[in-house]
Amino acid sequence: MIEIKNLTKTFDSITAVDNLSFQIRPGSVMGLVGSNGGGKSTLLRLLSGVYCPDSGEIIVDGEILYDNPSAKGKCFFVPDFPYYYNNSTIENTASLYRDLYPNWSENEYRRLCSIFPVSNTARIINMSKGMQRQAALILALSTCPRFLYLDEVFDGLDPVIRLLLKKLLIERVSERQMTVVIASHNLRELEDLCDRVCLMHRGRALLDRDIDSLRGMYRKVQVAFTETPESPDLFRGISVVNAWRNGNVFNLTIKGREEDFMPSLNALNPAYVSAMPLTLEEVFISEMGGYGYDVNNII
Amino acid sequence: MTSTTSFKDNLKNAFSIFKWELKNRRTSLIVYTILAAVFTSIALTICLSVSLTATDTENAVQGAALIFQLVSCFFVFGLTAVFTIIYTAGNYSYLHNKRKVDMYGSLPIGSRTLYLAKTVSAYLCSVVPALAFFGTISLISFCMGQPPVRETIEMYIHLLIGPVACISFYGLLAICCGTTAHSVISFIAVCVSYPIAAKLVHSVFRSFFYGLPPVLSGSSFLFNALNPIDAYRGNNALYWLLFTAVCVALGVLLAKKRRSERAQNSFAFFLPAHIVKLIVPFIIGMVLGVLFGSLNVFGNGMAGFAFGFLLGAVPACVILHLIYYKNFDVLLKSSIPFAVMSVLTIAVIGFFCADLLGYNSFIPDKNDIKSAGVVFFNDVSERDGKTAASFAKDCADDFSDSEKIGEVVEVHKKSLEGFTFSPREKFINVWTQTADETINSITDYHYSYCVSYRLTNGRAVTRFYSGMFTRFRENSEEMNYSDPEDSAQTIRSSPMYKRCYSGAARIAPDKVIHMIVSEASTAIEDSDESFVNVNAAVLDNDDKTAADVKKLMSAIQKDTEEFKVKDDSKKIATVNLRYRTALSDQFSFLRFLLDVSDMQNGDTCQIDVYDSDVNTVGALREIGVLDKNNRLNENGKYYHKAETDNGSKVTG
């Protein structure tokens, strides 16, 4: 169990994480999404003990994490740009982790080396970005962490490896109750993997929900009229987040459940109405728009 | 809430980091090994080839082994110093490179353990390969008949102390700095600027207080206290060990407090910035201030100094601020120590200039003097490690009769005659003091003397004067050294003075290179080179004569101690001896390469033997130098017949 209590981290005048509090259950996969500079990577660095919180605390299985080797031994952090020495290979880097991580599994390491198509004796810095990422994942999973933190892990991975990674992660989550926190802008991938999503903007968690309930929060609705009613406030009483009109056809993003807004729409006598759930990306854009972070505002 | 990690676990983790460091430094260690091995092989090949062509092969091989040993060790020493820099900068970059911070920061190892492990690996990676090479070189040399000489063993020790002190200091700076560039700049700035600043301060004191005894020797740790590169010279080993311990302790203390996010920022702790922003502007300000002071800018040396100091120090401080902080933010706040330093410097120099304490012209009243003494350092042949300050301190109790006290006061007065102490002269003298190798030459005693008083109130007053201080004279002429020397004739010829400062009393027999005994009538002067022109007895201190040399020296020292010479004593012989000094014993690699024989030169000392020196006369007879009539024994084994100008021998 990870408990985050009133966590704050500032860099000079910038507050990267602002009074954040939540818990992450064992055996869950949490997605961290949000704007650039929203505090996702900083949160991961705080969770892995790289940064010391300015205030608040992170408690891992009952132990304060920062500068605590015993608690850090249960965690593994794969940053967005992992560092490798010039002569580092998977094999010689494994020798370091083998000594330092108490749960290191040699069987797991051998198995992962055989699964991922990368050489464990080749110099890592000569590998492509995707292969370097795979090297990092082999090492990370071999430490059998109870808490795995992945920053932009899907970057550079081809679709097959992405699928393989997801499979491996799900396997470990279900079998060993491993907790995974993934920060990514690739919402499509997160959608498949996460059971919970935290949306971060300017250091705050705007939203922290199970992915199913998150999807249920919004509906994408298409409404067509034979003759559009002349009314300046056509959809009054309906929580329309976004609307786009093409002749007599309206594409709406509505916050709320279908049973709540459908009667109001049907009352307008539409020729056609259909509602479907939003993708995570669409939810992200809708939510961020609510905080003034949308394309129109930026442009 | 926080579980504690056992010492054993920490040790295990530290060892893992050490193994990891070794793997990552494999390439540079291989390069180091290749370079050292190749150079050692080249040196061995050349030395052997040259020696095998010599006629006296056995001695030639041993000589070649000595040269091989010294040259190779010297090269390995230099190579190690260079590689230490490379290792060290890379070693602590885990604090400065953001990607490395992610890697090392997330490892399950405490920040202090990590810092200590990194430091120890840097020590070992620098020192162990070098010692392995030193060992191999010594072994090869030993097999060639030349065991490790003292110089090689000293290099071993210097090699242990130098890198350890440098690594520890750099480690501390690296903890404080946010980037490797800042760490390197700070390290160089502190190492270079501190000794200059220390010497400037020393010069100011010596220039503004005429007669100030040289309390500090040139090798004092104070001159290089923040310059660990000096530890490679092997001086002040104890200080450097303490310095290392303090740096490591501070580093460990700060390692836990240090925020990882300071990587690639300017500083985690501003200690190096404050040090550099104090020392460098101080130096530049002092140089410009002393220049303006000595040029009498504004018609007043002190005003010129203050203007010059600020003109130099303020821009230097601003430029350093920009280098370290990149902008003008917090310029004023961070410059408070600089401002305090500037005000203090100008105030102190002003105080010194005014000589409010009257130090320069002070001569105690005769009635206030309990005892007094004077030492001319030209008379002190062998100092045996005793400093000028300790001579000065001891001589205060030499004479308590009013006649001798008056003579000391007279010497003191002569020393101050014709001198001016205007601020301008003082500032000019700072240049003389700084540019000259004065720290050594002052303690080198030549043309130097001291007067010292014990006052009736118990206070001691000591003044040290040197012929070097010419700048105080109004007409800038050289000081007439003979004036005070002449005033002290009675003192210099007194038994007390001779007993205290005679070289004979201080030279250890094993330091004697040779002794030349000549009759009083044909006594040779200071140099022992002229003995070929007179009849003399020559004792070269080797295995065969060591016992006789020891016997003679013991007798001389006993007579010097007892001092029975009276006015009617008859001088019967003169002993000129050449001996090894601490300086000639000190190894200089360059001197060794340029002139091997120079190492043996040492110094000379002349001892007059009177008939009242019964022990010496007895010993001279016993070893066959003198006959029963106290004449040179022509049948003695040490007798040497004089040569004429054309080289033929003459009878005595």
PDB file of N, CA and C in Angstrom, chain A residues 9-12 45 48-54 57 59 62-64 66-70 72-73 75 77 79-85 87-88 92-93 95-97 99-101, chain B residues 1-3 5 10 12-13 16-17 19-21 23-27 90 94 97-112 118 256 258-262 265:
ATOM      1  N   LYS A   9       5.847  19.456  -3.391  1.00  0.00           N
ATOM      2  CA  LYS A   9       7.231  19.577  -3.859  1.00  0.00           C
ATOM      3  C   LYS A   9       7.339  20.829  -4.718  1.00  0.00           C
ATOM      4  N   THR A  10       8.255  21.699  -4.353  1.00  0.00           N
ATOM      5  CA  THR A  10       8.435  22.919  -5.149  1.00  0.00           C
ATOM      6  C   THR A  10       9.863  22.991  -5.671  1.00  0.00           C
ATOM      7  N   PHE A  11       9.988  23.591  -6.843  1.00  0.00           N
ATOM      8  CA  PHE A  11      11.307  23.881  -7.398  1.00  0.00           C
ATOM      9  C   PHE A  11      11.395  25.395  -7.530  1.00  0.00           C
ATOM     10  N   ASP A  12      12.148  26.008  -6.686  1.00  0.00           N
ATOM     11  CA  ASP A  12      12.220  27.474  -6.612  1.00  0.00           C
ATOM     12  C   ASP A  12      10.805  28.032  -6.495  1.00  0.00           C
ATOM     13  N   ARG A  45       9.170  10.543  -9.199  1.00  0.00           N
ATOM     14  CA  ARG A  45      10.483  10.666  -8.529  1.00  0.00           C
ATOM     15  C   ARG A  45      10.314  10.741  -7.001  1.00  0.00           C
ATOM     16  N   SER A  48       9.613   7.190  -5.898  1.00  0.00           N
ATOM     17  CA  SER A  48      10.757   6.268  -5.941  1.00  0.00           C
ATOM     18  C   SER A  48      11.886   6.728  -5.022  1.00  0.00           C
ATOM     19  N   GLY A  49      11.700   7.841  -4.328  1.00  0.00           N
ATOM     20  CA  GLY A  49      12.704   8.278  -3.358  1.00  0.00           C
ATOM     21  C   GLY A  49      13.835   9.085  -3.953  1.00  0.00           C
ATOM     22  N   VAL A  50      13.706   9.487  -5.213  1.00  0.00           N
ATOM     23  CA  VAL A  50      14.754  10.327  -5.807  1.00  0.00           C
ATOM     24  C   VAL A  50      14.684  11.726  -5.192  1.00  0.00           C
ATOM     25  N   TYR A  51      13.470  12.251  -5.092  1.00  0.00           N
ATOM     26  CA  TYR A  51      13.281  13.575  -4.505  1.00  0.00           C
ATOM     27  C   TYR A  51      12.764  13.442  -3.074  1.00  0.00           C
ATOM     28  N   CYS A  52      13.151  14.416  -2.290  1.00  0.00           N
ATOM     29  CA  CYS A  52      12.654  14.468  -0.911  1.00  0.00           C
ATOM     30  C   CYS A  52      11.459  15.429  -0.880  1.00  0.00           C
ATOM     31  N   PRO A  53      10.338  15.029  -0.299  1.00  0.00           N
ATOM     32  CA  PRO A  53       9.187  15.941  -0.263  1.00  0.00           C
ATOM     33  C   PRO A  53       9.509  17.201   0.544  1.00  0.00           C
ATOM     34  N   ASP A  54       8.963  18.337   0.094  1.00  0.00           N
ATOM     35  CA  ASP A  54       9.117  19.571   0.883  1.00  0.00           C
ATOM     36  C   ASP A  54       8.235  19.495   2.120  1.00  0.00           C
ATOM     37  N   GLU A  57       4.212  13.366   3.341  1.00  0.00           N
ATOM     38  CA  GLU A  57       5.043  12.163   3.353  1.00  0.00           C
ATOM     39  C   GLU A  57       4.485  11.069   2.451  1.00  0.00           C
ATOM     40  N   ILE A  59       4.323   6.973   2.399  1.00  0.00           N
ATOM     41  CA  ILE A  59       4.526   5.798   3.242  1.00  0.00           C
ATOM     42  C   ILE A  59       4.289   4.549   2.399  1.00  0.00           C
ATOM     43  N   GLY A  62       3.848   0.968   5.277  1.00  0.00           N
ATOM     44  CA  GLY A  62       4.041   1.394   6.661  1.00  0.00           C
ATOM     45  C   GLY A  62       5.373   2.077   6.937  1.00  0.00           C
ATOM     46  N   GLU A  63       6.244   2.211   5.934  1.00  0.00           N
ATOM     47  CA  GLU A  63       7.558   2.830   6.158  1.00  0.00           C
ATOM     48  C   GLU A  63       7.676   4.116   5.366  1.00  0.00           C
ATOM     49  N   ILE A  64       8.260   5.133   6.001  1.00  0.00           N
ATOM     50  CA  ILE A  64       8.536   6.365   5.243  1.00  0.00           C
ATOM     51  C   ILE A  64       9.586   6.039   4.193  1.00  0.00           C
ATOM     52  N   TYR A  66      11.570   8.090   1.928  1.00  0.00           N
ATOM     53  CA  TYR A  66      12.763   8.837   1.534  1.00  0.00           C
ATOM     54  C   TYR A  66      14.011   8.419   2.313  1.00  0.00           C
ATOM     55  N   ASP A  67      15.072   8.112   1.558  1.00  0.00           N
ATOM     56  CA  ASP A  67      16.376   7.710   2.096  1.00  0.00           C
ATOM     57  C   ASP A  67      16.273   6.486   3.008  1.00  0.00           C
ATOM     58  N   ASN A  68      15.307   5.633   2.694  1.00  0.00           N
ATOM     59  CA  ASN A  68      15.117   4.416   3.488  1.00  0.00           C
ATOM     60  C   ASN A  68      15.353   3.204   2.581  1.00  0.00           C
ATOM     61  N   PRO A  69      16.550   2.634   2.637  1.00  0.00           N
ATOM     62  CA  PRO A  69      16.894   1.542   1.718  1.00  0.00           C
ATOM     63  C   PRO A  69      15.902   0.387   1.770  1.00  0.00           C
ATOM     64  N   SER A  70      15.403   0.114   2.958  1.00  0.00           N
ATOM     65  CA  SER A  70      14.497  -1.039   3.075  1.00  0.00           C
ATOM     66  C   SER A  70      13.211  -0.798   2.280  1.00  0.00           C
ATOM     67  N   LYS A  72      12.869   1.447  -0.164  1.00  0.00           N
ATOM     68  CA  LYS A  72      13.210   1.642  -1.579  1.00  0.00           C
ATOM     69  C   LYS A  72      13.510   0.314  -2.275  1.00  0.00           C
ATOM     70  N   GLY A  73      13.913  -0.669  -1.489  1.00  0.00           N
ATOM     71  CA  GLY A  73      14.194  -1.991  -2.063  1.00  0.00           C
ATOM     72  C   GLY A  73      12.961  -2.658  -2.632  1.00  0.00           C
ATOM     73  N   CYS A  75      10.726  -0.931  -4.341  1.00  0.00           N
ATOM     74  CA  CYS A  75      10.278  -0.093  -5.468  1.00  0.00           C
ATOM     75  C   CYS A  75      11.285  -0.144  -6.609  1.00  0.00           C
ATOM     76  N   PHE A  77      12.055   2.230 -10.239  1.00  0.00           N
ATOM     77  CA  PHE A  77      11.640   3.370 -11.062  1.00  0.00           C
ATOM     78  C   PHE A  77      12.316   3.271 -12.425  1.00  0.00           C
ATOM     79  N   PRO A  79      12.794   5.626 -15.359  1.00  0.00           N
ATOM     80  CA  PRO A  79      12.545   7.005 -15.794  1.00  0.00           C
ATOM     81  C   PRO A  79      12.357   7.111 -17.299  1.00  0.00           C
ATOM     82  N   ASP A  80      11.956   8.296 -17.751  1.00  0.00           N
ATOM     83  CA  ASP A  80      11.723   8.463 -19.191  1.00  0.00           C
ATOM     84  C   ASP A  80      13.016   8.335 -19.998  1.00  0.00           C
ATOM     85  N   PHE A  81      14.143   8.743 -19.416  1.00  0.00           N
ATOM     86  CA  PHE A  81      15.447   8.542 -20.073  1.00  0.00           C
ATOM     87  C   PHE A  81      16.395   7.847 -19.105  1.00  0.00           C
ATOM     88  N   PRO A  82      16.357   6.526 -19.052  1.00  0.00           N
ATOM     89  CA  PRO A  82      17.232   5.840 -18.080  1.00  0.00           C
ATOM     90  C   PRO A  82      18.707   6.106 -18.402  1.00  0.00           C
ATOM     91  N   TYR A  83      19.538   6.170 -17.343  1.00  0.00           N
ATOM     92  CA  TYR A  83      20.962   6.419 -17.551  1.00  0.00           C
ATOM     93  C   TYR A  83      21.720   5.104 -17.657  1.00  0.00           C
ATOM     94  N   TYR A  84      22.599   5.053 -18.626  1.00  0.00           N
ATOM     95  CA  TYR A  84      23.504   3.898 -18.738  1.00  0.00           C
ATOM     96  C   TYR A  84      24.917   4.390 -18.960  1.00  0.00           C
ATOM     97  N   TYR A  85      25.866   3.734 -18.337  1.00  0.00           N
ATOM     98  CA  TYR A  85      27.273   4.072 -18.575  1.00  0.00           C
ATOM     99  C   TYR A  85      27.665   3.592 -19.973  1.00  0.00           C
ATOM    100  N   ASN A  87      29.878   1.568 -20.976  1.00  0.00           N
ATOM    101  CA  ASN A  87      30.125   0.131 -21.164  1.00  0.00           C
ATOM    102  C   ASN A  87      29.058  -0.738 -20.477  1.00  0.00           C
ATOM    103  N   SER A  88      27.920  -0.117 -20.134  1.00  0.00           N
ATOM    104  CA  SER A  88      26.871  -0.899 -19.472  1.00  0.00           C
ATOM    105  C   SER A  88      26.215  -1.888 -20.438  1.00  0.00           C
ATOM    106  N   ASN A  92      25.943  -6.649 -16.974  1.00  0.00           N
ATOM    107  CA  ASN A  92      26.709  -6.059 -15.865  1.00  0.00           C
ATOM    108  C   ASN A  92      25.865  -5.101 -15.018  1.00  0.00           C
ATOM    109  N   THR A  93      24.811  -4.529 -15.612  1.00  0.00           N
ATOM    110  CA  THR A  93      23.922  -3.706 -14.778  1.00  0.00           C
ATOM    111  C   THR A  93      23.135  -4.621 -13.827  1.00  0.00           C
ATOM    112  N   SER A  95      24.250  -7.130 -12.417  1.00  0.00           N
ATOM    113  CA  SER A  95      25.095  -7.497 -11.273  1.00  0.00           C
ATOM    114  C   SER A  95      24.946  -6.478 -10.134  1.00  0.00           C
ATOM    115  N   LEU A  96      24.719  -5.210 -10.494  1.00  0.00           N
ATOM    116  CA  LEU A  96      24.504  -4.194  -9.457  1.00  0.00           C
ATOM    117  C   LEU A  96      23.156  -4.421  -8.767  1.00  0.00           C
ATOM    118  N   TYR A  97      22.119  -4.591  -9.601  1.00  0.00           N
ATOM    119  CA  TYR A  97      20.767  -4.746  -9.043  1.00  0.00           C
ATOM    120  C   TYR A  97      20.635  -6.055  -8.257  1.00  0.00           C
ATOM    121  N   ASP A  99      22.814  -7.338  -6.422  1.00  0.00           N
ATOM    122  CA  ASP A  99      23.349  -7.139  -5.072  1.00  0.00           C
ATOM    123  C   ASP A  99      22.461  -6.248  -4.220  1.00  0.00           C
ATOM    124  N   LEU A 100      21.827  -5.282  -4.875  1.00  0.00           N
ATOM    125  CA  LEU A 100      21.131  -4.254  -4.084  1.00  0.00           C
ATOM    126  C   LEU A 100      19.668  -4.557  -3.804  1.00  0.00           C
ATOM    127  N   TYR A 101      19.000  -5.214  -4.743  1.00  0.00           N
ATOM    128  CA  TYR A 101      17.548  -5.443  -4.562  1.00  0.00           C
ATOM    129  C   TYR A 101      17.309  -6.799  -3.909  1.00  0.00           C
TER     130      TYR A 101
ATOM    131  N   MET B   1       8.299   4.191  12.129  1.00  0.00           N
ATOM    132  CA  MET B   1       7.862   4.162  10.725  1.00  0.00           C
ATOM    133  C   MET B   1       9.017   3.827   9.779  1.00  0.00           C
ATOM    134  N   THR B   2      10.221   4.289  10.152  1.00  0.00           N
ATOM    135  CA  THR B   2      11.356   4.023   9.278  1.00  0.00           C
ATOM    136  C   THR B   2      12.176   2.889   9.840  1.00  0.00           C
ATOM    137  N   SER B   3      12.380   1.866   9.035  1.00  0.00           N
ATOM    138  CA  SER B   3      13.192   0.771   9.534  1.00  0.00           C
ATOM    139  C   SER B   3      14.665   1.139   9.393  1.00  0.00           C
ATOM    140  N   THR B   5      18.658   0.348   8.721  1.00  0.00           N
ATOM    141  CA  THR B   5      19.437  -0.599   7.943  1.00  0.00           C
ATOM    142  C   THR B   5      20.686  -0.911   8.746  1.00  0.00           C
ATOM    143  N   ASN B  10      24.632  -1.969   5.095  1.00  0.00           N
ATOM    144  CA  ASN B  10      25.251  -0.789   4.497  1.00  0.00           C
ATOM    145  C   ASN B  10      26.585  -1.132   3.865  1.00  0.00           C
ATOM    146  N   LYS B  12      27.523  -4.033   2.802  1.00  0.00           N
ATOM    147  CA  LYS B  12      27.273  -4.878   1.627  1.00  0.00           C
ATOM    148  C   LYS B  12      26.878  -3.994   0.429  1.00  0.00           C
ATOM    149  N   ASN B  13      25.987  -3.048   0.701  1.00  0.00           N
ATOM    150  CA  ASN B  13      25.565  -2.142  -0.373  1.00  0.00           C
ATOM    151  C   ASN B  13      26.734  -1.293  -0.875  1.00  0.00           C
ATOM    152  N   SER B  16      28.850  -3.268  -3.101  1.00  0.00           N
ATOM    153  CA  SER B  16      28.220  -3.438  -4.429  1.00  0.00           C
ATOM    154  C   SER B  16      28.498  -2.219  -5.300  1.00  0.00           C
ATOM    155  N   ILE B  17      28.381  -1.034  -4.685  1.00  0.00           N
ATOM    156  CA  ILE B  17      28.648   0.201  -5.438  1.00  0.00           C
ATOM    157  C   ILE B  17      30.114   0.245  -5.859  1.00  0.00           C
ATOM    158  N   LYS B  19      32.090  -2.314  -6.492  1.00  0.00           N
ATOM    159  CA  LYS B  19      32.283  -3.248  -7.611  1.00  0.00           C
ATOM    160  C   LYS B  19      31.764  -2.630  -8.903  1.00  0.00           C
ATOM    161  N   TRP B  20      30.629  -1.955  -8.786  1.00  0.00           N
ATOM    162  CA  TRP B  20      29.991  -1.306  -9.932  1.00  0.00           C
ATOM    163  C   TRP B  20      30.893  -0.204 -10.493  1.00  0.00           C
ATOM    164  N   GLU B  21      31.485   0.570  -9.580  1.00  0.00           N
ATOM    165  CA  GLU B  21      32.394   1.641  -9.999  1.00  0.00           C
ATOM    166  C   GLU B  21      33.602   1.059 -10.729  1.00  0.00           C
ATOM    167  N   LYS B  23      33.742  -1.631 -12.431  1.00  0.00           N
ATOM    168  CA  LYS B  23      33.336  -2.050 -13.785  1.00  0.00           C
ATOM    169  C   LYS B  23      33.267  -0.855 -14.714  1.00  0.00           C
ATOM    170  N   ASN B  24      32.723   0.245 -14.199  1.00  0.00           N
ATOM    171  CA  ASN B  24      32.539   1.406 -15.064  1.00  0.00           C
ATOM    172  C   ASN B  24      33.836   2.139 -15.356  1.00  0.00           C
ATOM    173  N   ARG B  25      34.836   1.907 -14.510  1.00  0.00           N
ATOM    174  CA  ARG B  25      36.123   2.581 -14.733  1.00  0.00           C
ATOM    175  C   ARG B  25      37.126   1.665 -15.409  1.00  0.00           C
ATOM    176  N   ARG B  26      36.625   0.531 -15.842  1.00  0.00           N
ATOM    177  CA  ARG B  26      37.520  -0.461 -16.431  1.00  0.00           C
ATOM    178  C   ARG B  26      38.368   0.147 -17.534  1.00  0.00           C
ATOM    179  N   THR B  27      37.719   0.916 -18.428  1.00  0.00           N
ATOM    180  CA  THR B  27      38.440   1.459 -19.583  1.00  0.00           C
ATOM    181  C   THR B  27      39.574   2.377 -19.139  1.00  0.00           C
ATOM    182  N   GLY B  90      34.390  12.308 -12.655  1.00  0.00           N
ATOM    183  CA  GLY B  90      33.343  11.361 -13.077  1.00  0.00           C
ATOM    184  C   GLY B  90      32.641  10.737 -11.888  1.00  0.00           C
ATOM    185  N   TYR B  94      27.392  11.756 -10.300  1.00  0.00           N
ATOM    186  CA  TYR B  94      26.078  11.186  -9.964  1.00  0.00           C
ATOM    187  C   TYR B  94      25.225  12.208  -9.198  1.00  0.00           C
ATOM    188  N   ASN B  97      24.347  15.036 -12.759  1.00  0.00           N
ATOM    189  CA  ASN B  97      23.675  14.671 -14.003  1.00  0.00           C
ATOM    190  C   ASN B  97      22.281  14.138 -13.669  1.00  0.00           C
ATOM    191  N   LYS B  98      21.253  14.783 -14.235  1.00  0.00           N
ATOM    192  CA  LYS B  98      19.876  14.440 -13.829  1.00  0.00           C
ATOM    193  C   LYS B  98      19.530  12.975 -14.070  1.00  0.00           C
ATOM    194  N   ARG B  99      20.043  12.438 -15.168  1.00  0.00           N
ATOM    195  CA  ARG B  99      19.719  11.036 -15.465  1.00  0.00           C
ATOM    196  C   ARG B  99      20.409  10.108 -14.469  1.00  0.00           C
ATOM    197  N   LYS B 100      21.642  10.496 -14.087  1.00  0.00           N
ATOM    198  CA  LYS B 100      22.335   9.690 -13.066  1.00  0.00           C
ATOM    199  C   LYS B 100      21.632   9.833 -11.717  1.00  0.00           C
ATOM    200  N   VAL B 101      21.113  11.032 -11.467  1.00  0.00           N
ATOM    201  CA  VAL B 101      20.397  11.257 -10.205  1.00  0.00           C
ATOM    202  C   VAL B 101      19.199  10.321 -10.128  1.00  0.00           C
ATOM    203  N   ASP B 102      18.473  10.165 -11.257  1.00  0.00           N
ATOM    204  CA  ASP B 102      17.333   9.235 -11.279  1.00  0.00           C
ATOM    205  C   ASP B 102      17.783   7.818 -10.956  1.00  0.00           C
ATOM    206  N   MET B 103      18.909   7.441 -11.557  1.00  0.00           N
ATOM    207  CA  MET B 103      19.373   6.073 -11.371  1.00  0.00           C
ATOM    208  C   MET B 103      19.847   5.841  -9.930  1.00  0.00           C
ATOM    209  N   TYR B 104      20.784   6.681  -9.490  1.00  0.00           N
ATOM    210  CA  TYR B 104      21.356   6.468  -8.155  1.00  0.00           C
ATOM    211  C   TYR B 104      20.368   6.813  -7.044  1.00  0.00           C
ATOM    212  N   GLY B 105      19.526   7.837  -7.300  1.00  0.00           N
ATOM    213  CA  GLY B 105      18.587   8.270  -6.271  1.00  0.00           C
ATOM    214  C   GLY B 105      17.542   7.222  -5.964  1.00  0.00           C
ATOM    215  N   SER B 106      17.201   6.380  -6.951  1.00  0.00           N
ATOM    216  CA  SER B 106      16.151   5.389  -6.705  1.00  0.00           C
ATOM    217  C   SER B 106      16.718   4.065  -6.198  1.00  0.00           C
ATOM    218  N   LEU B 107      18.046   3.938  -6.174  1.00  0.00           N
ATOM    219  CA  LEU B 107      18.630   2.678  -5.680  1.00  0.00           C
ATOM    220  C   LEU B 107      18.365   2.519  -4.180  1.00  0.00           C
ATOM    221  N   PRO B 108      18.183   1.283  -3.738  1.00  0.00           N
ATOM    222  CA  PRO B 108      17.913   1.079  -2.309  1.00  0.00           C
ATOM    223  C   PRO B 108      19.188   1.155  -1.473  1.00  0.00           C
ATOM    224  N   ILE B 109      19.758   2.353  -1.421  1.00  0.00           N
ATOM    225  CA  ILE B 109      20.970   2.560  -0.633  1.00  0.00           C
ATOM    226  C   ILE B 109      20.895   3.981  -0.074  1.00  0.00           C
ATOM    227  N   GLY B 110      21.291   4.150   1.177  1.00  0.00           N
ATOM    228  CA  GLY B 110      21.211   5.466   1.810  1.00  0.00           C
ATOM    229  C   GLY B 110      22.142   6.463   1.141  1.00  0.00           C
ATOM    230  N   SER B 111      21.766   7.736   1.175  1.00  0.00           N
ATOM    231  CA  SER B 111      22.578   8.744   0.486  1.00  0.00           C
ATOM    232  C   SER B 111      23.972   8.864   1.108  1.00  0.00           C
ATOM    233  N   ARG B 112      24.060   8.675   2.416  1.00  0.00           N
ATOM    234  CA  ARG B 112      25.375   8.766   3.058  1.00  0.00           C
ATOM    235  C   ARG B 112      26.248   7.572   2.680  1.00  0.00           C
ATOM    236  N   LYS B 118      31.201   5.911  -2.847  1.00  0.00           N
ATOM    237  CA  LYS B 118      31.787   6.578  -4.017  1.00  0.00           C
ATOM    238  C   LYS B 118      33.163   7.151  -3.668  1.00  0.00           C
ATOM    239  N   LYS B 256      23.011  13.820   3.156  1.00  0.00           N
ATOM    240  CA  LYS B 256      21.629  13.519   3.508  1.00  0.00           C
ATOM    241  C   LYS B 256      20.741  14.754   3.322  1.00  0.00           C
ATOM    242  N   ARG B 258      21.265  17.113   1.180  1.00  0.00           N
ATOM    243  CA  ARG B 258      21.294  17.612  -0.189  1.00  0.00           C
ATOM    244  C   ARG B 258      20.046  17.183  -0.953  1.00  0.00           C
ATOM    245  N   ARG B 259      19.446  18.117  -1.674  1.00  0.00           N
ATOM    246  CA  ARG B 259      18.272  17.815  -2.483  1.00  0.00           C
ATOM    247  C   ARG B 259      18.714  17.387  -3.880  1.00  0.00           C
ATOM    248  N   SER B 260      18.229  16.233  -4.309  1.00  0.00           N
ATOM    249  CA  SER B 260      18.638  15.707  -5.628  1.00  0.00           C
ATOM    250  C   SER B 260      18.322  16.678  -6.745  1.00  0.00           C
ATOM    251  N   GLU B 261      17.237  17.432  -6.580  1.00  0.00           N
ATOM    252  CA  GLU B 261      16.816  18.312  -7.666  1.00  0.00           C
ATOM    253  C   GLU B 261      17.791  19.460  -7.908  1.00  0.00           C
ATOM    254  N   ARG B 262      18.810  19.584  -7.035  1.00  0.00           N
ATOM    255  CA  ARG B 262      19.795  20.643  -7.273  1.00  0.00           C
ATOM    256  C   ARG B 262      20.708  20.271  -8.437  1.00  0.00           C
ATOM    257  N   ASN B 265      21.477  22.522 -11.350  1.00  0.00           N
ATOM    258  CA  ASN B 265      21.233  23.878 -10.889  1.00  0.00           C
ATOM    259  C   ASN B 265      22.569  24.442 -10.415  1.00  0.00           C
TER     260      ASN B 265
END
